[in-house]
XYZ file of C-alpha atoms in Angstrom:
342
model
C 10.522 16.817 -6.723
C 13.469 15.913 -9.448
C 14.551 12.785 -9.115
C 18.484 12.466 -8.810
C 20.670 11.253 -11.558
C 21.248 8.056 -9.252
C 21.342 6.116 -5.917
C 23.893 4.757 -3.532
C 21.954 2.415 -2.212
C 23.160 1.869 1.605
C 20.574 -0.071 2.902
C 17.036 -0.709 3.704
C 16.712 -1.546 7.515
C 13.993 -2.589 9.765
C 12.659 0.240 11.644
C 9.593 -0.448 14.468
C 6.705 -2.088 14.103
C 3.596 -0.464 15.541
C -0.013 -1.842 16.938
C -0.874 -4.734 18.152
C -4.088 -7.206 18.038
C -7.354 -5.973 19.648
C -6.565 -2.470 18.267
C -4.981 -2.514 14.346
C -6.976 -6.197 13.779
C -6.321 -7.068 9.777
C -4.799 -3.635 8.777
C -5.278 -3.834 5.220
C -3.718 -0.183 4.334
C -2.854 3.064 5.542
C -3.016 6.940 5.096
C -0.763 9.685 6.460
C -2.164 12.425 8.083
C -0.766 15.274 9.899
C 1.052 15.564 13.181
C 2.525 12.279 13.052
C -0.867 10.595 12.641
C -1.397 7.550 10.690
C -5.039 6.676 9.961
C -5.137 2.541 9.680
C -7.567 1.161 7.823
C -8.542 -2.403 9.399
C -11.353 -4.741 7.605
C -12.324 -8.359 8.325
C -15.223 -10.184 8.336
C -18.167 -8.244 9.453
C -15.949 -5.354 10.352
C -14.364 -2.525 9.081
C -13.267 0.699 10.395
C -10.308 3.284 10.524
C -7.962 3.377 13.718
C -6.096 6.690 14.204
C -2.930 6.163 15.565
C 0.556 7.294 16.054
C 3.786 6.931 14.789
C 4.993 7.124 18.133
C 3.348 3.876 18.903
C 1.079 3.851 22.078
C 2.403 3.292 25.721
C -0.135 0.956 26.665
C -3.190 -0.285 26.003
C -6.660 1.439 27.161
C -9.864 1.511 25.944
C -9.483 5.514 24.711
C -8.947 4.769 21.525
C -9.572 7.203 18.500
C -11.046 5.980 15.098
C -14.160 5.847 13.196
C -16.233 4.258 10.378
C -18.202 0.992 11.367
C -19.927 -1.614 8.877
C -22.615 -0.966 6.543
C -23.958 0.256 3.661
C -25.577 4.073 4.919
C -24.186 6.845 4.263
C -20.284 6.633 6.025
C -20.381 3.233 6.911
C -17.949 0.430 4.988
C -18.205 -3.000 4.253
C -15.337 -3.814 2.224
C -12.551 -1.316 1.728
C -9.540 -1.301 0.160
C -7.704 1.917 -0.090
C -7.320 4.693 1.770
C -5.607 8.077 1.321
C -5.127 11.855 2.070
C -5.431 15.120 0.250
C -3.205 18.114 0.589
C -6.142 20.141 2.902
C -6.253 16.801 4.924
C -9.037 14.840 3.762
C -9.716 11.199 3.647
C -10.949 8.798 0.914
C -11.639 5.544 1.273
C -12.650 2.807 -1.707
C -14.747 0.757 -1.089
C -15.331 -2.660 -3.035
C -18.452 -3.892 -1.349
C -20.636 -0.813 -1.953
C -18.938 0.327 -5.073
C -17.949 4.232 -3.967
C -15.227 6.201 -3.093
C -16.220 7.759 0.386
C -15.190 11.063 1.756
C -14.583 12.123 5.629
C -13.056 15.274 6.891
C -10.083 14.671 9.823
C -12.210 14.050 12.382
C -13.844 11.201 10.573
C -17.063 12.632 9.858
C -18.748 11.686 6.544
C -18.749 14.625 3.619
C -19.560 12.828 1.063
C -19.608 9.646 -1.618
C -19.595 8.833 -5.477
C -20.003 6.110 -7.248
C -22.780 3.244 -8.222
C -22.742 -0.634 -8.790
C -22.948 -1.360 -12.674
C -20.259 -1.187 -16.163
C -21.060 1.909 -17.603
C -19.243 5.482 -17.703
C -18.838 6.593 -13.982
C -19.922 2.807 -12.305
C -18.108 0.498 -10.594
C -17.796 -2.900 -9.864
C -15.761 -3.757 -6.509
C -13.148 -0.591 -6.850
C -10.131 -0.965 -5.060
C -6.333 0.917 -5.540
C -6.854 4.587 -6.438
C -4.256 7.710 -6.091
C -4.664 11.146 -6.556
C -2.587 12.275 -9.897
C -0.501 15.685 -10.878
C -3.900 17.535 -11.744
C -5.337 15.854 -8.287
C -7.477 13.856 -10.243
C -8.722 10.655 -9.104
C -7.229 7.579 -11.027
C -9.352 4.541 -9.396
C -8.995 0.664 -10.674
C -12.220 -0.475 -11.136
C -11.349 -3.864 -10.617
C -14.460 -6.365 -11.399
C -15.080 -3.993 -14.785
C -10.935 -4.638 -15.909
C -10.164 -1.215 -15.998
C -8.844 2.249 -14.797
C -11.220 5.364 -14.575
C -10.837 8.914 -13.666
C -12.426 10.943 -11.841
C -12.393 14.875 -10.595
C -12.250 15.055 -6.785
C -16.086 15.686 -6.854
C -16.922 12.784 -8.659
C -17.114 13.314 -11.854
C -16.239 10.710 -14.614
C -13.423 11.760 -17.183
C -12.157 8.829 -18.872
C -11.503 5.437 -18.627
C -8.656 2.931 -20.159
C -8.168 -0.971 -20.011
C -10.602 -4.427 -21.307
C -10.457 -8.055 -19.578
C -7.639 -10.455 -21.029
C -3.686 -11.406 -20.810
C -2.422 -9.302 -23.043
C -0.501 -6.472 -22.628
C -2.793 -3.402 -21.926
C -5.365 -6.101 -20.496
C -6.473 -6.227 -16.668
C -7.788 -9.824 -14.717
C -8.647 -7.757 -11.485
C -6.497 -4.955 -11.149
C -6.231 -4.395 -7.664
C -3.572 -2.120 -6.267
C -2.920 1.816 -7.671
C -0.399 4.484 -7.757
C 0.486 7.856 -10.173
C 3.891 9.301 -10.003
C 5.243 12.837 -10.328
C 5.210 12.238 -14.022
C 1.687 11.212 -14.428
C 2.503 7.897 -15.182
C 0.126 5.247 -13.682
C 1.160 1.644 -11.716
C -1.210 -0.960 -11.519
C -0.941 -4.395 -10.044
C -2.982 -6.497 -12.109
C -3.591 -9.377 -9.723
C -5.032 -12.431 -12.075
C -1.904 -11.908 -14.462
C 0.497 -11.832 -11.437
C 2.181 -8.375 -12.856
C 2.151 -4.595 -12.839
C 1.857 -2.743 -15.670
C 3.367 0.582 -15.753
C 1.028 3.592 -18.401
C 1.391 6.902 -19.240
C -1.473 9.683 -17.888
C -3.164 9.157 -21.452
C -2.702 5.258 -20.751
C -0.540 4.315 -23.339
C 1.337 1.240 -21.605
C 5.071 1.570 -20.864
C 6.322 -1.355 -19.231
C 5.856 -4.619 -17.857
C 7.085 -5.997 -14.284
C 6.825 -9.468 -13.002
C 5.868 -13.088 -14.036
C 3.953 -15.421 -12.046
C 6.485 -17.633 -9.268
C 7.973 -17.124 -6.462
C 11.324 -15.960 -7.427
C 13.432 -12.722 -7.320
C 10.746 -10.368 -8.826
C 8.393 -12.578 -9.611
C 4.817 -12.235 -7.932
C 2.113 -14.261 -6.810
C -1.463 -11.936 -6.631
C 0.352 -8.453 -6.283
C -2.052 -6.424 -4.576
C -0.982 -2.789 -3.276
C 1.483 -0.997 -4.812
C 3.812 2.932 -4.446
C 6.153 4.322 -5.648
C 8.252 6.703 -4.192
C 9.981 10.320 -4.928
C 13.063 8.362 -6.556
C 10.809 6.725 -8.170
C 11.614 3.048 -6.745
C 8.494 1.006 -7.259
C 7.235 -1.395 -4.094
C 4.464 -4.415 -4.560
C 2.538 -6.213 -1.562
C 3.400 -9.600 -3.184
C 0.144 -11.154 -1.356
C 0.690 -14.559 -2.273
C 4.390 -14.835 -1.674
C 3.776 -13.002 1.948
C 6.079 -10.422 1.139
C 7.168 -7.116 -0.833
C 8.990 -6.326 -3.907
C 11.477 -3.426 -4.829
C 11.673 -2.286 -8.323
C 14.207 0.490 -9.913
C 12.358 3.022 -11.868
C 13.777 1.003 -15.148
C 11.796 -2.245 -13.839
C 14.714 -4.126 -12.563
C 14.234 -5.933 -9.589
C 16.126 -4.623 -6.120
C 14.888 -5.682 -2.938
C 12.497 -8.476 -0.999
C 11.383 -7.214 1.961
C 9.881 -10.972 4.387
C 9.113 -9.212 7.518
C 11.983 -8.352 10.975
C 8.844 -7.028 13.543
C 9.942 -7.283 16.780
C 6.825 -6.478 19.475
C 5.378 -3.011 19.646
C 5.800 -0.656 22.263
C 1.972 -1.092 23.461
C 2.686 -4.788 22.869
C 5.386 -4.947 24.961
C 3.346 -2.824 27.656
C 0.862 -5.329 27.342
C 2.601 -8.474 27.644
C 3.826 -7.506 30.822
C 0.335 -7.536 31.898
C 0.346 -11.010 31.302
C 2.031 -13.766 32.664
C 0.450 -16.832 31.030
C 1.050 -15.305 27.513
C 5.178 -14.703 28.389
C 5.259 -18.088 29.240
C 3.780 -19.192 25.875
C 5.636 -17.086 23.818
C 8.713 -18.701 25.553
C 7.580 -21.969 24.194
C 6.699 -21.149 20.696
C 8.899 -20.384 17.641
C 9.826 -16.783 17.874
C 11.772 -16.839 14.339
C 8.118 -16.877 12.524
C 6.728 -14.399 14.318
C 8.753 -11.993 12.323
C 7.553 -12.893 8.842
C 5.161 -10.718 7.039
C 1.736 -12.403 6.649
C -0.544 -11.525 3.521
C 0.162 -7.856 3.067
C -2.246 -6.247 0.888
C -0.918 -3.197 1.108
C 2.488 -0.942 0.916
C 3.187 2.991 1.721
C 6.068 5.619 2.096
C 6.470 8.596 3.012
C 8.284 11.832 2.511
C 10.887 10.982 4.954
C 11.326 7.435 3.114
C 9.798 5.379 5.609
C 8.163 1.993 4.042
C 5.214 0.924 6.035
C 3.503 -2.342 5.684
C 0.613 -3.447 7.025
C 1.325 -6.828 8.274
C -2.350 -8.128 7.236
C -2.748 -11.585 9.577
C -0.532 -10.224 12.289
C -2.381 -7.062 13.011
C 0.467 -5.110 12.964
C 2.248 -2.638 10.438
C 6.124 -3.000 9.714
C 8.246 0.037 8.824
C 11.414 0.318 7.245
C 13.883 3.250 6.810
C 15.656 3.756 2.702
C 19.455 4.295 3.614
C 20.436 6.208 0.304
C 22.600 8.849 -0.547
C 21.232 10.738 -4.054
C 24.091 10.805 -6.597
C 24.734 13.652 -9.531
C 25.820 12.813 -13.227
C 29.754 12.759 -11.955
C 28.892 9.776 -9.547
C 26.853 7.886 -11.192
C 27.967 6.097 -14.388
C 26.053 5.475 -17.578
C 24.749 2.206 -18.405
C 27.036 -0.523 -18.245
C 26.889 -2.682 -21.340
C 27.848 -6.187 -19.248
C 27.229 -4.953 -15.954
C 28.511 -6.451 -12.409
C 29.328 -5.346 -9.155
C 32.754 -7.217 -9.165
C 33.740 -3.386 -10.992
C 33.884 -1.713 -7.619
């Protein structure tokens, strides 16, 4: 897709917000599938699996619900993942940081296959976490523990590697979140240096995003990261429970704290339940809308920003309001710019 020469930017509202506890428990990230299917990956202490479940929500609550994956170290099993994501023919990957591998499962959620082992050499890992698929549907896969980004062919095989521990720029303390552009340029939330750093496909570094603080653009522990077909760049700023909007030159756009409102299966459910209406009554409803340690952030092709509302067991969506602009709309660079011009 070619980007456009530029954006009005209308808007960014809040859209739904979809599960609920019990069923989408610590949602740490999520993968499109077809059909309207969203494949939530949910991991806590002694737990981890994948819920499948709809973008229509679910009317209410029964114990028929589709996922898979349970907690372990055989052959399928998780313990601590991270990421997960589709191919094209509707496969699903899933790192995971516990048992160092990238796992493979077909739709249905049965196992295919696995790569990866625990160590610092060519082709190990220690504790991988973001990865993306790039233009020649290669893996690109922080390897988060070791300080740096490998690649990898679909079937697991090791290509090259970039990145070394340190501060400087080029240098990784935990990179944790992952994402590859159109372009082949790589984004990578480096979590101990409270930025994302922004490489070419030969990982040649190209720009630099974010300070530590909790100001417009800066971050606190930026974990997941995407960036989407205008190439608008969103961080999970963990520590700061909330996410950041970048511009495709870096400059800062948008916060994004949290609107949910229940859930249609929440809703369902609460009127199951008199004791909890009456609590909810009494409580403070205004925080119930904030996001809480997202770890993760995702859009789609329709521009839909879903965020997996970590400690509320929920995921928060959000619909881009833009109109794409050509060269006779959109001026070139302002040298002193301000909005006061319109």
């Amino acid at each position: 897709m070619t980007r456009p020469h530029g954006l009005l930017r209308a808007g960014y509202p809040y859209s739904t917000t979809l599960g609920m506890r019990r069923v989408t428990n610590f949602p740490t990230d999520i993968a499109f599938g077809e059909n309207g299917l969203l494949y939530v990956l949910l991991r806590s202490e002694g737990a981890a699996s994948v819920r499948i479940w709809s973008l229509d929500d679910m009317d209410e609550l029964s114990d028929d619900l589709k996922g898979f994956g349970t907690y372990g170290s055989d052959d399928g099993q998780l313990q601590w993942p991270v990421n997960i994501l589709t191919d094209n023919s509707g496969d699903i990957f899933i790192s995971d940081e516990a048992n160092h591998r990238i796992t493979k499962f077909n739709q249905k959620g049965e196992f295919i296959s696995k790569f990866g082992t625990h160590g610092d050499g060519k082709g190990e890992f220690d504790g991988p976490s973001g990865f993306a698929l790039d233009i020649n549907d290669n893996f690109v896969i922080c390897d988060s523990k070791n300080n740096r980004v490998q690649r990898y062919t679909k079937n697991g095989e090791y290509i090259n590697s970039f990145g070394s521990y340190g501060s400087e720029p080029g240098q990784f303390n935990l990179p944790w979140g992952l994402d590859s552009d159109e372009k082949g340029d790589i984004y990578v939330s480096d979590w101990g240096n409270n930025r994302v750093q922004i490489f070419t496909a030969d990982g040649e570094l190209k720009n630099i995003l974010g300070e530590y603080g909790n100001g417009p653009g800066q971050l606190d522990r930026p974990t997941g990261i995407t960036v989407d077909n205008h190439g608008d760049i969103y961080v999970a700023d963990w520590g700061n429970n909330r996410v950041l909007m970048f511009n495709s030159d870096g400059q800062y756009i948008w916060s994004f704290y949290g609107d949910a409102t229940l859930s249609k299966v929440a809703k369902n459910y609460m009127l199951t339940n008199a004791v909890s209406n009456r609590l909810r009554e009494m409580g403070n409803l205004e925080s119930e809308k904030y996001l809480r340690r997202p770890r993760s952030v995702r859009i789609d092709n329709e521009f839909r920003l879903f965020i997996p509302d970590f400690e509320s067991y929920r995921i928060q969506v959000y619909q881009k309001d833009f109109i794409e602009l050509d060269e006779t709309q959109f001026a070139e660079p302002l040298r002193n710019p301000t909005l006061e011009v319109t």
